Coordinates of C-alpha atoms in Angstrom, one line a residue:
Chain S
M271 CA 136.9 186.3 96.0
L272 CA 135.4 184.8 99.1
Q273 CA 137.4 187.2 101.2
L274 CA 136.1 190.1 99.0
N275 CA 132.6 188.9 99.4
R276 CA 133.0 188.8 103.2
Y277 CA 134.5 192.2 103.2
L278 CA 131.7 193.7 101.1
K279 CA 129.0 192.2 103.3
G280 CA 130.8 192.9 106.6
Y281 CA 131.7 190.4 109.3
V282 CA 132.3 190.3 113.1
K283 CA 134.7 188.6 115.4
I284 CA 133.1 187.1 118.5
R285 CA 134.1 185.4 121.7
V286 CA 131.9 182.5 122.7
S287 CA 132.2 181.0 126.1
G288 CA 130.2 178.5 128.0
P289 CA 129.7 174.8 128.5
A290 CA 128.9 173.6 125.0
I291 CA 131.1 175.3 122.4
Q292 CA 131.0 172.3 120.0
R293 CA 127.2 172.2 120.2
F294 CA 127.1 175.9 119.4
M295 CA 129.3 175.3 116.4
N296 CA 127.4 172.3 115.1
L297 CA 124.0 174.2 115.5
C298 CA 125.5 177.1 113.5
S299 CA 126.6 174.7 110.8
V300 CA 123.2 173.1 110.6
R301 CA 121.5 176.5 110.2
G302 CA 123.8 177.4 107.4
I303 CA 125.9 179.9 109.4
A304 CA 129.5 179.7 108.2
L305 CA 132.2 180.1 110.9
T306 CA 135.7 181.2 110.0
S307 CA 139.0 181.5 111.8
V308 CA 137.8 179.3 114.7
Q309 CA 140.3 179.2 117.6
I310 CA 139.4 177.1 120.6
H311 CA 141.0 177.8 123.9
D312 CA 140.2 176.6 127.4
G313 CA 136.6 177.5 128.1
F314 CA 136.1 179.9 125.2
A315 CA 136.5 180.1 121.4
L316 CA 137.1 183.0 119.0
M317 CA 135.5 182.9 115.7
E318 CA 134.3 185.1 112.8
M319 CA 131.0 185.1 111.0
N320 CA 129.1 187.3 108.5
L321 CA 127.2 190.3 109.9
R322 CA 123.9 189.0 108.7
D323 CA 124.5 185.6 110.4
F324 CA 125.3 187.4 113.7
W325 CA 121.8 188.6 113.9
N326 CA 120.5 185.1 113.6
I327 CA 122.5 183.3 116.3
K328 CA 120.3 184.5 119.1
P329 CA 118.2 181.3 119.3
I330 CA 121.3 179.1 119.2
V331 CA 122.9 181.2 122.0
R332 CA 119.7 180.8 124.1
K333 CA 119.5 177.1 123.4
T334 CA 123.2 176.3 124.3
K335 CA 123.3 178.8 127.2
M336 CA 126.5 180.3 125.8
K337 CA 127.8 183.8 126.3
V338 CA 128.7 185.7 123.2
V339 CA 130.8 188.9 123.2
L340 CA 131.3 191.0 120.1
L341 CA 135.0 191.7 119.8
E342 CA 135.6 193.4 116.4
R343 CA 133.5 194.7 113.5
K344 CA 135.1 194.5 110.1
G345 CA 134.2 195.1 106.5
L346 CA 132.7 197.7 104.1
P347 CA 129.4 198.5 106.1
F348 CA 131.5 199.5 109.1
S349 CA 134.2 201.3 107.0
V350 CA 131.5 203.3 105.2
K351 CA 130.3 204.5 108.6
K352 CA 133.8 205.7 109.5
W353 CA 134.2 207.3 106.1
R354 CA 131.0 209.3 106.4
K355 CA 133.0 211.7 108.5
R356 CA 135.7 212.1 105.9
K357 CA 133.7 213.8 103.2
G358 CA 136.8 214.8 101.1
F359 CA 138.0 211.2 101.0
M360 CA 134.5 209.9 100.0
A361 CA 134.3 212.6 97.3
G362 CA 137.7 211.6 96.0
V363 CA 136.6 207.9 95.8
L364 CA 133.4 208.8 94.0
L365 CA 135.2 211.1 91.6
C366 CA 137.8 208.4 90.9
G367 CA 135.0 205.9 90.2
M368 CA 133.3 208.4 87.8
L369 CA 136.5 209.2 86.0
L370 CA 137.2 205.5 85.5
Y371 CA 133.7 205.0 84.1
V372 CA 134.1 207.9 81.7
L373 CA 137.5 206.7 80.6
S374 CA 136.1 203.2 79.9
L375 CA 133.8 204.7 77.3
F376 CA 136.6 205.6 74.9
V377 CA 139.3 203.9 72.8
W378 CA 142.7 204.3 74.5
D379 CA 144.7 201.6 72.6
I380 CA 144.6 200.4 69.1
E381 CA 146.3 197.1 68.2
L382 CA 146.7 196.4 64.5
S383 CA 147.8 193.2 62.8
P384 CA 148.6 194.3 59.3
E385 CA 149.7 191.7 56.7
G386 CA 151.8 192.0 53.6
R387 CA 150.4 194.7 51.4
L388 CA 148.2 196.4 53.9
T389 CA 150.6 198.3 56.1
R390 CA 150.1 199.7 59.6
E391 CA 150.0 203.3 58.3
M392 CA 147.3 202.3 55.7
L393 CA 145.2 200.7 58.4
L394 CA 145.6 203.7 60.7
S395 CA 144.7 206.2 58.0
F396 CA 141.7 204.1 57.0
L397 CA 140.5 204.1 60.7
Q398 CA 141.1 207.8 60.9
D399 CA 139.0 208.4 57.8
E400 CA 136.2 206.5 59.5
G401 CA 136.6 208.7 62.5
I402 CA 138.2 206.1 64.7
G403 CA 141.3 207.0 66.6
Y404 CA 142.8 207.5 70.0
G405 CA 140.0 208.8 72.2
S406 CA 137.0 207.9 70.0
Y407 CA 133.7 207.1 71.7
L408 CA 133.3 203.3 71.8
G409 CA 129.5 203.5 71.4
S410 CA 129.9 205.2 68.0
I411 CA 131.9 202.4 66.4
D412 CA 129.9 200.3 64.1
I413 CA 132.1 197.2 63.9
E414 CA 130.2 195.4 61.2
A415 CA 130.0 198.4 58.9
I416 CA 133.7 199.2 59.3
E417 CA 134.6 195.5 58.6
K418 CA 132.6 195.6 55.4
K419 CA 134.1 198.9 54.3
L420 CA 137.6 197.7 55.0
R421 CA 137.0 194.6 52.8
D422 CA 135.4 196.8 50.1
E423 CA 138.3 199.3 50.1
Y424 CA 141.0 196.7 50.0
P425 CA 139.7 193.8 47.8
Y426 CA 142.7 191.6 48.6
I427 CA 141.5 191.3 52.2
V428 CA 139.5 188.2 52.6
W429 CA 138.8 188.4 56.3
T430 CA 138.6 191.2 58.8
S431 CA 137.8 191.3 62.5
L432 CA 137.4 194.3 64.7
R433 CA 137.2 193.6 68.4
I434 CA 136.7 195.9 71.4
E435 CA 138.0 194.6 74.6
G436 CA 137.9 197.0 77.5
T437 CA 139.3 200.2 76.0
K438 CA 141.3 198.5 73.4
L439 CA 140.4 198.2 69.8
T440 CA 142.0 195.2 67.9
V441 CA 142.0 195.0 64.1
F442 CA 142.8 191.7 62.5
V443 CA 143.0 191.3 58.8
K444 CA 143.8 188.3 56.5
E445 CA 144.9 188.8 53.0
N446 CA 144.4 186.6 50.0
A447 CA 147.9 185.5 48.8
Q448 CA 146.6 184.6 45.3
Y449 CA 145.2 188.0 44.6
Q450 CA 146.7 190.0 41.6
V451 CA 148.2 193.2 42.8
T452 CA 147.3 195.2 39.7
G453 CA 143.6 195.0 40.5
K454 CA 142.8 193.6 37.1
T455 CA 140.1 191.5 38.6
V456 CA 138.3 194.6 39.8
N457 CA 138.7 197.2 37.1
H458 CA 137.2 196.3 33.7
D459 CA 137.3 199.7 32.1
P460 CA 138.8 199.8 28.6
C461 CA 142.5 200.5 28.6
D462 CA 145.8 200.1 26.8
L463 CA 149.0 198.8 28.3
Y464 CA 152.1 201.0 28.1
A465 CA 155.8 200.4 28.7
T466 CA 157.2 202.0 31.9
V467 CA 160.9 201.1 31.1
H468 CA 163.2 201.1 28.2
G469 CA 164.4 197.6 27.1
T470 CA 163.7 194.5 25.0
V471 CA 160.5 192.5 25.2
S472 CA 161.5 189.1 26.4
S473 CA 158.0 187.5 26.2
I474 CA 154.4 188.6 25.7
V475 CA 151.3 186.6 26.4
T476 CA 148.1 188.5 25.5
R477 CA 144.8 187.6 27.1
N478 CA 142.8 190.6 26.0
G479 CA 143.5 193.3 23.3
I480 CA 145.9 193.4 20.4
P481 CA 149.6 193.1 21.0
Q482 CA 151.6 196.0 19.5
V483 CA 155.0 194.5 20.1
T484 CA 156.6 191.1 19.6
S485 CA 159.1 189.1 21.6
G486 CA 162.6 190.4 21.0
Q487 CA 161.5 193.9 20.0
E488 CA 163.0 196.9 21.6
V489 CA 160.6 199.3 23.4
Q490 CA 160.9 202.8 24.8
R491 CA 159.3 204.1 27.9
G492 CA 155.7 205.2 27.0
D493 CA 155.4 202.8 24.0
K494 CA 152.1 201.1 23.6
L495 CA 152.5 197.4 24.3
V496 CA 148.9 196.1 24.0
S497 CA 146.0 198.0 22.6
G498 CA 142.5 197.7 24.1
Q499 CA 141.0 199.2 20.9
I500 CA 139.9 196.4 18.6
P501 CA 138.9 197.5 15.1
I502 CA 136.1 195.7 13.3
M503 CA 136.8 195.8 9.6
N504 CA 134.6 196.0 6.6
D505 CA 135.1 193.8 3.5
D506 CA 137.0 196.6 1.9
D507 CA 139.5 196.7 4.7
T508 CA 138.2 200.0 6.1
V509 CA 137.4 200.2 9.8
R510 CA 133.7 199.8 10.4
Q511 CA 133.8 200.4 14.2
Y512 CA 136.0 200.0 17.2
L513 CA 135.3 197.7 20.1
Y514 CA 137.0 198.6 23.4
T515 CA 138.3 196.1 25.9
H516 CA 140.4 196.0 29.1
A517 CA 143.8 195.1 27.7
D518 CA 145.4 192.3 29.8
A519 CA 148.7 190.6 29.1
D520 CA 151.8 189.2 30.8
I521 CA 154.7 191.2 29.4
V522 CA 158.3 190.6 30.5
V523 CA 160.9 193.2 29.5
D524 CA 164.6 193.0 29.8
T525 CA 165.9 196.3 30.9
V526 CA 169.1 197.9 32.4
F527 CA 169.1 199.4 35.9
S528 CA 172.1 201.5 36.7
Y529 CA 173.5 201.7 40.2
E530 CA 176.0 204.2 41.4
K531 CA 177.4 205.0 44.9
E532 CA 180.3 207.0 46.1
L533 CA 181.9 206.6 49.5
P534 CA 184.2 209.3 50.8
L535 CA 187.3 207.8 52.6
V536 CA 187.2 210.4 55.3
H537 CA 184.1 210.0 57.4
E538 CA 182.7 210.8 60.8
E539 CA 181.8 208.2 63.4
K540 CA 179.8 208.4 66.6
I541 CA 181.9 207.6 69.6
Y542 CA 179.8 207.2 72.7
T543 CA 181.4 208.9 75.7
G544 CA 179.4 206.7 78.2
K545 CA 177.8 209.7 79.7
Q546 CA 174.1 209.0 80.1
K547 CA 171.1 211.0 81.4
I548 CA 167.8 209.5 82.2
V549 CA 164.7 211.7 82.3
F550 CA 161.3 210.4 83.5
Y551 CA 158.5 211.1 81.1
A552 CA 154.7 211.0 81.2
K553 CA 152.1 211.7 78.6
L554 CA 148.5 212.3 79.5
Y555 CA 146.3 212.1 76.4
R556 CA 148.2 214.7 74.2
N557 CA 150.0 216.6 77.0
S558 CA 153.5 215.4 77.9
F559 CA 155.5 216.1 81.0
S560 CA 159.1 215.3 81.8
L561 CA 160.9 215.3 85.1
G562 CA 164.3 216.8 84.6
H563 CA 165.9 218.5 81.7
M564 CA 168.8 218.0 79.3
K565 CA 171.8 220.1 80.0
G566 CA 175.5 219.8 79.3
M567 CA 175.4 217.5 76.3
E568 CA 176.0 218.8 72.7
Q569 CA 175.4 215.7 70.7
Y570 CA 173.3 212.8 71.9
D571 CA 171.1 209.9 70.8
I572 CA 167.6 209.6 72.4
V573 CA 166.1 206.3 73.4
T574 CA 162.5 206.5 74.5
D575 CA 161.0 203.7 76.5
L576 CA 157.2 204.2 77.0
K577 CA 154.6 202.0 78.6
Q578 CA 150.8 202.5 78.6
A579 CA 149.1 202.5 81.9
K580 CA 146.3 199.9 82.3
L581 CA 144.1 199.0 85.2
F582 CA 143.2 195.4 84.3
E583 CA 143.9 193.1 81.3
D584 CA 142.4 195.4 78.7
F585 CA 141.4 198.6 80.5
Y586 CA 144.0 200.9 79.0
L587 CA 144.2 204.5 80.2
P588 CA 145.3 207.6 78.2
L589 CA 148.4 207.7 80.3
Y590 CA 151.9 206.8 79.1
Y591 CA 154.9 206.7 81.3
G592 CA 158.5 205.8 80.9
K593 CA 161.9 207.2 80.6
I594 CA 164.0 209.0 78.0
T595 CA 167.7 208.1 77.9
F596 CA 170.2 210.5 76.4
N597 CA 173.4 208.9 75.3
E598 CA 176.1 211.4 74.6
Y599 CA 178.5 210.9 71.7
K600 CA 181.2 212.8 69.9
L601 CA 181.9 212.8 66.2
Q602 CA 185.4 211.7 65.3
K603 CA 186.9 211.7 61.9
Y604 CA 188.2 208.4 60.5
T605 CA 189.6 207.3 57.2
Y606 CA 188.7 204.1 55.5
T607 CA 191.4 202.2 53.8
K608 CA 190.8 201.5 50.1
E609 CA 190.0 197.8 50.9
Q610 CA 187.5 198.7 53.7
A611 CA 185.8 201.2 51.4
R612 CA 185.5 198.6 48.6
Q613 CA 184.1 196.0 51.1
I614 CA 181.4 198.5 52.3
L615 CA 180.4 199.4 48.7
Q616 CA 180.3 195.8 47.7
K617 CA 178.1 194.9 50.7
D618 CA 175.7 197.8 49.9
F619 CA 175.5 196.7 46.3
E620 CA 174.7 193.1 47.3
G621 CA 172.0 194.5 49.6
F622 CA 170.5 196.4 46.7
C623 CA 170.5 193.3 44.5
E624 CA 168.8 191.3 47.2
S625 CA 166.1 194.0 47.6
L626 CA 165.5 193.7 43.8
T627 CA 165.2 189.9 44.1
Q628 CA 162.8 190.3 47.0
K629 CA 160.6 192.5 44.8
G630 CA 160.4 189.7 42.2
I631 CA 162.8 191.3 39.8
Q632 CA 165.1 188.7 38.1
I633 CA 168.7 189.8 37.6
I634 CA 170.1 188.4 34.4
A635 CA 173.5 190.0 34.2
K636 CA 175.7 192.4 36.3
D637 CA 178.4 194.7 35.0
V638 CA 180.2 196.1 38.0
T639 CA 183.2 198.5 38.1
I640 CA 184.8 200.1 41.1
K641 CA 186.6 203.3 40.5
D642 CA 189.6 204.4 42.6
N643 CA 189.5 208.2 43.3
K644 CA 191.9 210.1 45.5
K645 CA 189.4 210.9 48.2
S646 CA 186.7 208.4 47.6
E647 CA 185.8 205.0 46.2
K648 CA 183.0 204.7 43.6
I649 CA 181.0 201.7 42.5
K650 CA 179.1 201.7 39.2
A651 CA 177.0 198.9 38.0
A652 CA 174.7 198.1 35.1
L653 CA 172.2 195.4 36.0
T654 CA 170.3 193.7 33.3
V655 CA 167.0 192.7 34.9
R656 CA 163.9 191.0 33.8
V657 CA 160.7 192.9 34.9
R658 CA 157.0 192.5 34.4
D659 CA 155.7 195.6 32.6
G660 CA 152.5 197.0 31.3
E661 CA 150.9 200.1 32.8
E662 CA 147.2 200.5 32.3
K663 CA 146.0 203.8 30.7
A664 CA 142.4 204.6 29.9
I665 CA 141.5 204.8 26.2
N666 CA 140.3 207.9 24.5
K667 CA 137.4 206.5 22.5
V668 CA 137.1 207.5 18.8
P669 CA 133.7 209.1 18.4
E670 CA 131.4 207.0 16.2
E671 CA 130.3 208.6 12.9
Chain X
M135 CA 118.3 143.5 112.6
K136 CA 118.6 140.9 109.8
T137 CA 116.5 143.1 107.5
K138 CA 118.8 146.1 108.1
K139 CA 121.9 144.0 107.3
L140 CA 120.3 142.8 104.1
I141 CA 119.4 146.3 103.1
N142 CA 122.9 147.5 103.8
Q143 CA 124.3 144.6 101.8
T144 CA 122.0 145.3 98.9
K145 CA 123.0 149.0 98.9
Q146 CA 126.6 148.0 98.9
H147 CA 126.1 145.6 95.9
V148 CA 124.1 148.2 93.9
A149 CA 126.8 150.9 94.6
D150 CA 129.6 148.5 93.6
A151 CA 127.7 147.5 90.4
L152 CA 127.1 151.1 89.5
K153 CA 130.6 152.1 90.5
L154 CA 129.3 154.9 92.7
P155 CA 131.9 156.7 94.8
G156 CA 131.8 155.9 98.5
D157 CA 130.9 159.3 99.7
L158 CA 127.7 159.3 97.6
A159 CA 126.7 155.7 98.1
R160 CA 127.6 155.2 101.8
G161 CA 127.8 158.7 103.0
E162 CA 131.5 158.4 103.8
A163 CA 133.5 161.5 104.7
L164 CA 135.9 163.0 102.2
L165 CA 139.3 164.0 103.5
A166 CA 142.0 165.9 101.6
V167 CA 145.2 166.7 103.3
T168 CA 147.7 169.2 102.1
G169 CA 151.1 168.5 103.6
Q170 CA 151.0 168.7 107.4
Q171 CA 149.3 172.1 107.6
E172 CA 145.9 171.8 106.1
A173 CA 143.0 169.3 105.9
Y174 CA 139.7 169.6 104.1
I175 CA 136.8 167.5 105.3
E176 CA 133.4 167.1 103.6
N177 CA 130.4 164.9 104.4
Y178 CA 130.6 165.1 108.1
K179 CA 128.0 165.2 110.8
G180 CA 129.5 167.7 113.3
I181 CA 132.3 168.5 115.7
L182 CA 132.5 166.3 118.8
E183 CA 135.6 167.8 120.4
C184 CA 137.8 170.7 119.6
S185 CA 140.9 172.0 121.2
E186 CA 144.3 173.3 120.1
S187 CA 145.8 169.8 120.3
Q188 CA 142.8 167.6 119.1
V189 CA 139.8 167.9 116.9
V190 CA 137.3 165.1 116.7
I191 CA 134.7 165.0 114.0
A192 CA 131.7 162.8 113.7
T193 CA 131.3 161.3 110.2
G194 CA 128.6 158.8 108.9
R195 CA 130.4 155.7 110.0
C196 CA 133.2 156.6 112.4
K197 CA 134.9 159.4 114.1
L198 CA 137.8 161.2 112.6
C199 CA 140.5 162.4 115.0
F200 CA 143.2 165.0 114.2
Q201 CA 145.9 165.4 116.7
G202 CA 148.6 168.0 116.5
K203 CA 149.7 171.5 117.7
K204 CA 148.0 174.9 117.4
L205 CA 145.0 173.3 115.5
H206 CA 142.2 175.7 114.6
I207 CA 139.3 175.6 112.2
A208 CA 139.8 178.0 109.3
Y209 CA 136.2 177.7 108.2
Y210 CA 133.2 175.6 109.2
T211 CA 130.1 175.4 107.1
D212 CA 127.4 172.8 106.7
E213 CA 129.2 171.4 103.6
E214 CA 132.9 171.5 104.3
M215 CA 135.5 172.5 106.9
K216 CA 139.2 173.2 106.9
I217 CA 141.5 172.5 109.7
E218 CA 144.8 174.3 109.9
G219 CA 147.8 173.9 112.2
L220 CA 150.5 171.3 112.6
I221 CA 148.8 168.0 112.1
Q222 CA 150.7 165.1 113.6
T223 CA 148.2 162.2 113.5
I224 CA 144.9 161.4 111.8
S225 CA 143.1 158.4 113.1
F226 CA 139.7 156.8 112.6
I227 CA 138.1 155.8 115.9

């Protein structure tokens, strides 16, 4: 930093000779003149000082009867003088400076930290709807308004933070883990609850509305489980009027999921030949360029490795560079043994069961059969699962007489 | 003479009681040496002698003498200075 300051202000290298070099240096120090790179030889000394200080050493030189010779002039003020002759170069520097300034006014990188339910795609599409994207003008982004809108749009978000650092927009969100997915806390319009699966009601706890089914009862898809229409009866058991409420209940239904997968024994596998081709690639805003082309490979995998150019920590530029690697492969036919095919099918089935468990679906019973065909193996399974059910549907109100 | 000694002694006692650092209380020089190559000095009065083999600096109470080879002053301001080169001895004279 000190060096940069010196360079910007300009400095000179001088040769001081005479009877009192030490006195000269001490007087300079007393008058606040900083000396650098002092080298003392027999009878003379070489040193550097700021350009402005150089104009102030005259009294000291006179007082100490020293002889000062200017050896070199360094720094920006002198360089500019030289550059004045090189107009093209100066124009280039100016243009570059202007370009950097213009680029610093737009968003060139968006970092998102989505959580749980709010995915990266949802956040990006939200930002897009708000007119924020790659290349948006930074001055037009109203951070507070967007934060508020984001919280309003996704009620399960409890905290949002939009930050602009350099040309990078960072979006942080924090979700409320306790929030009910169904949005029951937001929507209070009158509705009924309907079954979405075929099965047996395992349990029903009604908070709002009149239950239409009981525990142990079989239901079909589309059956009404809880009614949000509450009749008010007259003394003679006729309906006086209907009150409408937002039906709310915890309904657990036991249902059967079927799973089926067939695996042909003869299959094709990629065999990498080891032949590789690397092509350098650059992308400027929306235009892409590549150095080199793909020839001589019929089937290949593409691995793209891109980096975004940046000047400083957060000054991202609309320039991506990197390489594309083409890995050649050939398809070869292989045949699984019956045992291998069974293992693969079994593994896939276990993966499917795990994905159900992760979704909060409880598996009660599994009925799995593996069928042996001539050219393939087939797995068939009936999974008895316990799911939460109850789809909200708006009520068509009965007109009052 | 006696009065001066008494003032100095009182100053010393006050500085000790307040636990003031020596450079503040007595105007002592501060010296920081990095290996054999660099030395930073603060609180000095001026340079008394300077050559490639010896640099003598006047401080508040004594003289500080650096001896070595290819000694030179990297920077010299009214607040601090840095000596570079191969320092062989540092002595207070």
